[in-house]
């Protein structure tokens, strides 16, 4: 289903694993801050309602989305976290910044997942305009922050499932 018709935040809350013993890093880009703050609120509320303790949600800001992989790397190197959620909003402009930033972030995060063996979640809106971004950060198409938090919880639970079978 195309995202224009789907509420990105619709999920079955009974299928979300308990996040009571999980610890998350959240990296938030300061570009398009109104949007990224809404994404963060979605992440925070979803982690808390999933059972995560306040003190186990560690937040750091970075100047723009291009810096998200570096911020995520610092979490992996210096903090004991189970997953890192990266939040940004890249809006198509008149230059080619858009494609370079989006590619760098997605490639950077997948490389980090492979290097550190923990989930790095891509909570970055890549839209044509501010209207589309607002619709996806608490508007009529839900909040991608919620989706990012649910994905993080599910991926940590999956990893723990494998580890518990050792
Ligand atoms: C420079 C730039 C531009 C043009 N657009 C965005 C954007 O829409 N969203 C975003 O998160 N960041 C943008 N940036 C900033 C870059 O991500 C980065 O912070 C700078 O290029 C410095 O490395």
PDB file of C-alpha atoms and ligand atoms in Angstrom:
ATOM      1  CA  UNK A   1       0.000   0.000   0.000  1.00  0.00           C
ATOM      2  CA  UNK A   2       1.367   3.422  -0.910  1.00  0.00           C
ATOM      3  CA  UNK A   3       2.261   5.576   2.077  1.00  0.00           C
ATOM      4  CA  UNK A   4      -0.188   8.215   0.837  1.00  0.00           C
ATOM      5  CA  UNK A   5      -2.959   5.862   1.957  1.00  0.00           C
ATOM      6  CA  UNK A   6      -1.401   4.236   4.971  1.00  0.00           C
ATOM      7  CA  UNK A   7      -1.096   5.499   8.514  1.00  0.00           C
ATOM      8  CA  UNK A   8       2.565   4.765   9.157  1.00  0.00           C
ATOM      9  CA  UNK A   9       1.964   4.361  12.856  1.00  0.00           C
ATOM     10  CA  UNK A  10      -0.696   1.651  12.718  1.00  0.00           C
ATOM     11  CA  UNK A  11       0.585  -1.434  14.497  1.00  0.00           C
ATOM     12  CA  UNK A  12      -0.787  -4.040  16.859  1.00  0.00           C
ATOM     13  CA  UNK A  13       0.381  -2.863  20.298  1.00  0.00           C
ATOM     14  CA  UNK A  14      -0.184  -6.353  21.781  1.00  0.00           C
ATOM     15  CA  UNK A  15       2.544  -7.694  19.482  1.00  0.00           C
ATOM     16  CA  UNK A  16       5.231  -5.324  20.798  1.00  0.00           C
ATOM     17  CA  UNK A  17       7.803  -7.061  23.024  1.00  0.00           C
ATOM     18  CA  UNK A  18       8.421  -5.753  26.560  1.00  0.00           C
ATOM     19  CA  UNK A  19      11.102  -3.022  26.490  1.00  0.00           C
ATOM     20  CA  UNK A  20      11.536  -3.030  30.289  1.00  0.00           C
ATOM     21  CA  UNK A  21      15.176  -4.120  30.177  1.00  0.00           C
ATOM     22  CA  UNK A  22      16.152  -2.350  26.976  1.00  0.00           C
ATOM     23  CA  UNK A  23      18.358   0.734  26.639  1.00  0.00           C
ATOM     24  CA  UNK A  24      18.218   3.029  23.618  1.00  0.00           C
ATOM     25  CA  UNK A  25      20.287   5.823  22.160  1.00  0.00           C
ATOM     26  CA  UNK A  26      18.303   8.397  20.176  1.00  0.00           C
ATOM     27  CA  UNK A  27      20.117  10.797  17.842  1.00  0.00           C
ATOM     28  CA  UNK A  28      18.076  13.811  16.734  1.00  0.00           C
ATOM     29  CA  UNK A  29      18.961  16.121  13.829  1.00  0.00           C
ATOM     30  CA  UNK A  30      18.487  19.848  14.459  1.00  0.00           C
ATOM     31  CA  UNK A  31      17.572  20.624  10.816  1.00  0.00           C
ATOM     32  CA  UNK A  32      13.794  21.049  10.412  1.00  0.00           C
ATOM     33  CA  UNK A  33      13.628  20.935  14.181  1.00  0.00           C
ATOM     34  CA  UNK A  34       9.842  21.285  14.485  1.00  0.00           C
ATOM     35  CA  UNK A  35       9.527  18.010  12.573  1.00  0.00           C
ATOM     36  CA  UNK A  36      12.350  16.161  14.324  1.00  0.00           C
ATOM     37  CA  UNK A  37      11.008  17.158  17.762  1.00  0.00           C
ATOM     38  CA  UNK A  38       7.641  15.607  16.824  1.00  0.00           C
ATOM     39  CA  UNK A  39       9.469  12.477  15.684  1.00  0.00           C
ATOM     40  CA  UNK A  40      11.307  12.394  19.020  1.00  0.00           C
ATOM     41  CA  UNK A  41       8.043  12.751  20.963  1.00  0.00           C
ATOM     42  CA  UNK A  42       6.692   9.757  19.020  1.00  0.00           C
ATOM     43  CA  UNK A  43       9.795   7.745  19.855  1.00  0.00           C
ATOM     44  CA  UNK A  44       9.808   8.726  23.538  1.00  0.00           C
ATOM     45  CA  UNK A  45       6.124   8.013  24.158  1.00  0.00           C
ATOM     46  CA  UNK A  46       6.289   4.688  22.314  1.00  0.00           C
ATOM     47  CA  UNK A  47       9.372   3.493  24.214  1.00  0.00           C
ATOM     48  CA  UNK A  48       7.814   4.520  27.546  1.00  0.00           C
ATOM     49  CA  UNK A  49       4.493   2.840  26.764  1.00  0.00           C
ATOM     50  CA  UNK A  50       6.489  -0.240  25.719  1.00  0.00           C
ATOM     51  CA  UNK A  51       7.901  -0.423  29.262  1.00  0.00           C
ATOM     52  CA  UNK A  52      11.284   1.253  28.714  1.00  0.00           C
ATOM     53  CA  UNK A  53      12.553   3.226  31.732  1.00  0.00           C
ATOM     54  CA  UNK A  54      13.126   7.005  31.325  1.00  0.00           C
ATOM     55  CA  UNK A  55      16.766   6.643  32.321  1.00  0.00           C
ATOM     56  CA  UNK A  56      17.273   4.092  29.550  1.00  0.00           C
ATOM     57  CA  UNK A  57      16.392   6.570  26.803  1.00  0.00           C
ATOM     58  CA  UNK A  58      19.551   8.529  26.037  1.00  0.00           C
ATOM     59  CA  UNK A  59      19.182  11.484  23.678  1.00  0.00           C
ATOM     60  CA  UNK A  60      21.830  13.465  21.790  1.00  0.00           C
ATOM     61  CA  UNK A  61      21.373  16.125  19.087  1.00  0.00           C
ATOM     62  CA  UNK A  62      23.452  16.521  15.947  1.00  0.00           C
ATOM     63  CA  UNK A  63      23.476  19.580  13.606  1.00  0.00           C
ATOM     64  CA  UNK A  64      21.919  17.879  10.542  1.00  0.00           C
ATOM     65  CA  UNK A  65      20.907  14.505   9.178  1.00  0.00           C
ATOM     66  CA  UNK A  66      24.305  14.060   7.540  1.00  0.00           C
ATOM     67  CA  UNK A  67      25.762  13.840  11.079  1.00  0.00           C
ATOM     68  CA  UNK A  68      23.349  11.109  12.237  1.00  0.00           C
ATOM     69  CA  UNK A  69      25.718   8.189  11.493  1.00  0.00           C
ATOM     70  CA  UNK A  70      28.546   9.856  13.454  1.00  0.00           C
ATOM     71  CA  UNK A  71      26.212  10.536  16.403  1.00  0.00           C
ATOM     72  CA  UNK A  72      25.048   6.921  16.259  1.00  0.00           C
ATOM     73  CA  UNK A  73      28.637   5.702  16.139  1.00  0.00           C
ATOM     74  CA  UNK A  74      29.430   7.652  19.344  1.00  0.00           C
ATOM     75  CA  UNK A  75      26.536   5.895  21.095  1.00  0.00           C
ATOM     76  CA  UNK A  76      27.786   2.487  19.971  1.00  0.00           C
ATOM     77  CA  UNK A  77      31.342   3.254  21.072  1.00  0.00           C
ATOM     78  CA  UNK A  78      30.774   5.093  24.346  1.00  0.00           C
ATOM     79  CA  UNK A  79      27.413   3.911  25.727  1.00  0.00           C
ATOM     80  CA  UNK A  80      25.973   0.531  26.532  1.00  0.00           C
ATOM     81  CA  UNK A  81      22.876   0.647  24.312  1.00  0.00           C
ATOM     82  CA  UNK A  82      20.859  -2.141  22.683  1.00  0.00           C
ATOM     83  CA  UNK A  83      19.897  -0.058  19.640  1.00  0.00           C
ATOM     84  CA  UNK A  84      20.275   3.444  18.269  1.00  0.00           C
ATOM     85  CA  UNK A  85      17.345   5.314  16.713  1.00  0.00           C
ATOM     86  CA  UNK A  86      18.263   8.107  14.296  1.00  0.00           C
ATOM     87  CA  UNK A  87      15.770  10.882  13.582  1.00  0.00           C
ATOM     88  CA  UNK A  88      15.988  13.433  10.821  1.00  0.00           C
ATOM     89  CA  UNK A  89      14.033  15.232   8.152  1.00  0.00           C
ATOM     90  CA  UNK A  90      15.547  15.891   4.745  1.00  0.00           C
ATOM     91  CA  UNK A  91      13.450  18.025   2.432  1.00  0.00           C
ATOM     92  CA  UNK A  92      14.028  18.151  -1.300  1.00  0.00           C
ATOM     93  CA  UNK A  93      15.466  21.510  -2.306  1.00  0.00           C
ATOM     94  CA  UNK A  94      16.814  23.059  -5.468  1.00  0.00           C
ATOM     95  CA  UNK A  95      20.269  21.505  -5.144  1.00  0.00           C
ATOM     96  CA  UNK A  96      21.483  17.897  -5.000  1.00  0.00           C
ATOM     97  CA  UNK A  97      22.038  18.037  -1.229  1.00  0.00           C
ATOM     98  CA  UNK A  98      18.984  15.841  -0.758  1.00  0.00           C
ATOM     99  CA  UNK A  99      20.322  12.782  -2.553  1.00  0.00           C
ATOM    100  CA  UNK A 100      23.807  13.021  -1.028  1.00  0.00           C
ATOM    101  CA  UNK A 101      22.462  13.373   2.517  1.00  0.00           C
ATOM    102  CA  UNK A 102      19.879  10.575   2.203  1.00  0.00           C
ATOM    103  CA  UNK A 103      22.386   8.168   0.659  1.00  0.00           C
ATOM    104  CA  UNK A 104      25.060   8.981   3.214  1.00  0.00           C
ATOM    105  CA  UNK A 105      22.691   8.413   6.142  1.00  0.00           C
ATOM    106  CA  UNK A 106      21.203   5.163   4.888  1.00  0.00           C
ATOM    107  CA  UNK A 107      24.582   3.732   3.875  1.00  0.00           C
ATOM    108  CA  UNK A 108      26.162   4.948   7.117  1.00  0.00           C
ATOM    109  CA  UNK A 109      23.533   3.348   9.328  1.00  0.00           C
ATOM    110  CA  UNK A 110      23.589  -0.014   7.599  1.00  0.00           C
ATOM    111  CA  UNK A 111      27.411  -0.059   7.834  1.00  0.00           C
ATOM    112  CA  UNK A 112      27.142   0.615  11.560  1.00  0.00           C
ATOM    113  CA  UNK A 113      24.661  -2.241  12.020  1.00  0.00           C
ATOM    114  CA  UNK A 114      27.097  -4.608  10.333  1.00  0.00           C
ATOM    115  CA  UNK A 115      30.109  -3.277  12.279  1.00  0.00           C
ATOM    116  CA  UNK A 116      28.574  -3.214  15.769  1.00  0.00           C
ATOM    117  CA  UNK A 117      25.990  -5.998  15.494  1.00  0.00           C
ATOM    118  CA  UNK A 118      23.158  -3.965  16.996  1.00  0.00           C
ATOM    119  CA  UNK A 119      20.198  -2.314  15.249  1.00  0.00           C
ATOM    120  CA  UNK A 120      20.567   1.260  13.979  1.00  0.00           C
ATOM    121  CA  UNK A 121      17.115   2.487  13.037  1.00  0.00           C
ATOM    122  CA  UNK A 122      16.499   4.825  10.074  1.00  0.00           C
ATOM    123  CA  UNK A 123      13.895   7.277  11.371  1.00  0.00           C
ATOM    124  CA  UNK A 124      14.530   9.862   8.696  1.00  0.00           C
ATOM    125  CA  UNK A 125      11.786  11.521   6.677  1.00  0.00           C
ATOM    126  CA  UNK A 126      12.854  12.145   3.077  1.00  0.00           C
ATOM    127  CA  UNK A 127      10.115  14.279   1.584  1.00  0.00           C
ATOM    128  CA  UNK A 128       9.409  16.651  -1.293  1.00  0.00           C
ATOM    129  CA  UNK A 129       8.103  19.401   0.984  1.00  0.00           C
ATOM    130  CA  UNK A 130       7.279  20.458   4.552  1.00  0.00           C
ATOM    131  CA  UNK A 131       3.609  19.456   4.167  1.00  0.00           C
ATOM    132  CA  UNK A 132       4.563  15.819   3.518  1.00  0.00           C
ATOM    133  CA  UNK A 133       6.949  15.915   6.472  1.00  0.00           C
ATOM    134  CA  UNK A 134       4.254  17.280   8.814  1.00  0.00           C
ATOM    135  CA  UNK A 135       1.799  14.613   7.682  1.00  0.00           C
ATOM    136  CA  UNK A 136       4.319  11.945   8.699  1.00  0.00           C
ATOM    137  CA  UNK A 137       5.435  13.419  12.024  1.00  0.00           C
ATOM    138  CA  UNK A 138       2.166  13.546  13.930  1.00  0.00           C
ATOM    139  CA  UNK A 139      -0.230  14.439  11.083  1.00  0.00           C
ATOM    140  CA  UNK A 140      -2.746  12.444   9.086  1.00  0.00           C
ATOM    141  CA  UNK A 141      -0.190   9.790   8.091  1.00  0.00           C
ATOM    142  CA  UNK A 142       0.885   9.108  11.654  1.00  0.00           C
ATOM    143  CA  UNK A 143       4.319   9.620  13.145  1.00  0.00           C
ATOM    144  CA  UNK A 144       7.390   7.896  11.772  1.00  0.00           C
ATOM    145  CA  UNK A 145       8.951   8.277  15.227  1.00  0.00           C
ATOM    146  CA  UNK A 146       6.428   5.763  16.562  1.00  0.00           C
ATOM    147  CA  UNK A 147       7.299   3.388  13.745  1.00  0.00           C
ATOM    148  CA  UNK A 148      11.030   3.820  14.426  1.00  0.00           C
ATOM    149  CA  UNK A 149      10.582   3.052  18.139  1.00  0.00           C
ATOM    150  CA  UNK A 150       8.468  -0.046  17.458  1.00  0.00           C
ATOM    151  CA  UNK A 151      11.086  -1.246  14.965  1.00  0.00           C
ATOM    152  CA  UNK A 152      13.854  -0.694  17.511  1.00  0.00           C
ATOM    153  CA  UNK A 153      12.029  -2.657  20.228  1.00  0.00           C
ATOM    154  CA  UNK A 154      11.258  -5.525  17.841  1.00  0.00           C
ATOM    155  CA  UNK A 155      14.844  -5.715  16.569  1.00  0.00           C
ATOM    156  CA  UNK A 156      16.334  -5.734  20.080  1.00  0.00           C
ATOM    157  CA  UNK A 157      13.896  -8.484  21.081  1.00  0.00           C
ATOM    158  CA  UNK A 158      14.874 -10.474  17.994  1.00  0.00           C
ATOM    159  CA  UNK A 159      18.552 -10.143  18.814  1.00  0.00           C
ATOM    160  CA  UNK A 160      17.914 -11.230  22.418  1.00  0.00           C
ATOM    161  CA  UNK A 161      16.007 -14.253  21.122  1.00  0.00           C
ATOM    162  CA  UNK A 162      19.117 -15.349  19.189  1.00  0.00           C
ATOM    163  CA  UNK A 163      21.423 -14.610  22.114  1.00  0.00           C
ATOM    164  CA  UNK A 164      19.294 -16.610  24.563  1.00  0.00           C
ATOM    165  CA  UNK A 165      19.655 -19.688  22.359  1.00  0.00           C
ATOM    166  CA  UNK A 166      23.486 -19.659  22.709  1.00  0.00           C
TER     167      UNK A 166
HETATM  168  C1  LIG B   1      22.789  21.452   4.251  1.00  0.00           C
HETATM  169  C2  LIG B   1      21.485  20.761   4.512  1.00  0.00           C
HETATM  170  C3  LIG B   1      20.406  20.929   3.630  1.00  0.00           C
HETATM  171  C4  LIG B   1      20.480  21.778   2.390  1.00  0.00           C
HETATM  172  N1  LIG B   1      19.224  20.357   3.863  1.00  0.00           N
HETATM  173  C5  LIG B   1      19.079  19.582   4.982  1.00  0.00           C
HETATM  174  C6  LIG B   1      17.841  18.964   5.255  1.00  0.00           C
HETATM  175  O1  LIG B   1      16.820  19.119   4.562  1.00  0.00           O
HETATM  176  N2  LIG B   1      17.772  18.168   6.368  1.00  0.00           N
HETATM  177  C7  LIG B   1      18.837  17.968   7.192  1.00  0.00           C
HETATM  178  O2  LIG B   1      18.708  17.210   8.159  1.00  0.00           O
HETATM  179  N3  LIG B   1      20.013  18.563   6.946  1.00  0.00           N
HETATM  180  C8  LIG B   1      20.169  19.365   5.896  1.00  0.00           C
HETATM  181  N4  LIG B   1      21.354  19.987   5.641  1.00  0.00           N
HETATM  182  C9  LIG B   1      22.450  19.874   6.650  1.00  0.00           C
HETATM  183  C10 LIG B   1      23.320  18.609   6.490  1.00  0.00           C
HETATM  184  O3  LIG B   1      22.625  17.462   6.998  1.00  0.00           O
HETATM  185  C11 LIG B   1      24.636  18.747   7.297  1.00  0.00           C
HETATM  186  O4  LIG B   1      24.344  19.105   8.627  1.00  0.00           O
HETATM  187  C12 LIG B   1      25.556  19.798   6.684  1.00  0.00           C
HETATM  188  O5  LIG B   1      25.784  19.533   5.314  1.00  0.00           O
HETATM  189  C13 LIG B   1      26.922  19.813   7.429  1.00  0.00           C
HETATM  190  O6  LIG B   1      27.595  18.558   7.314  1.00  0.00           O
END
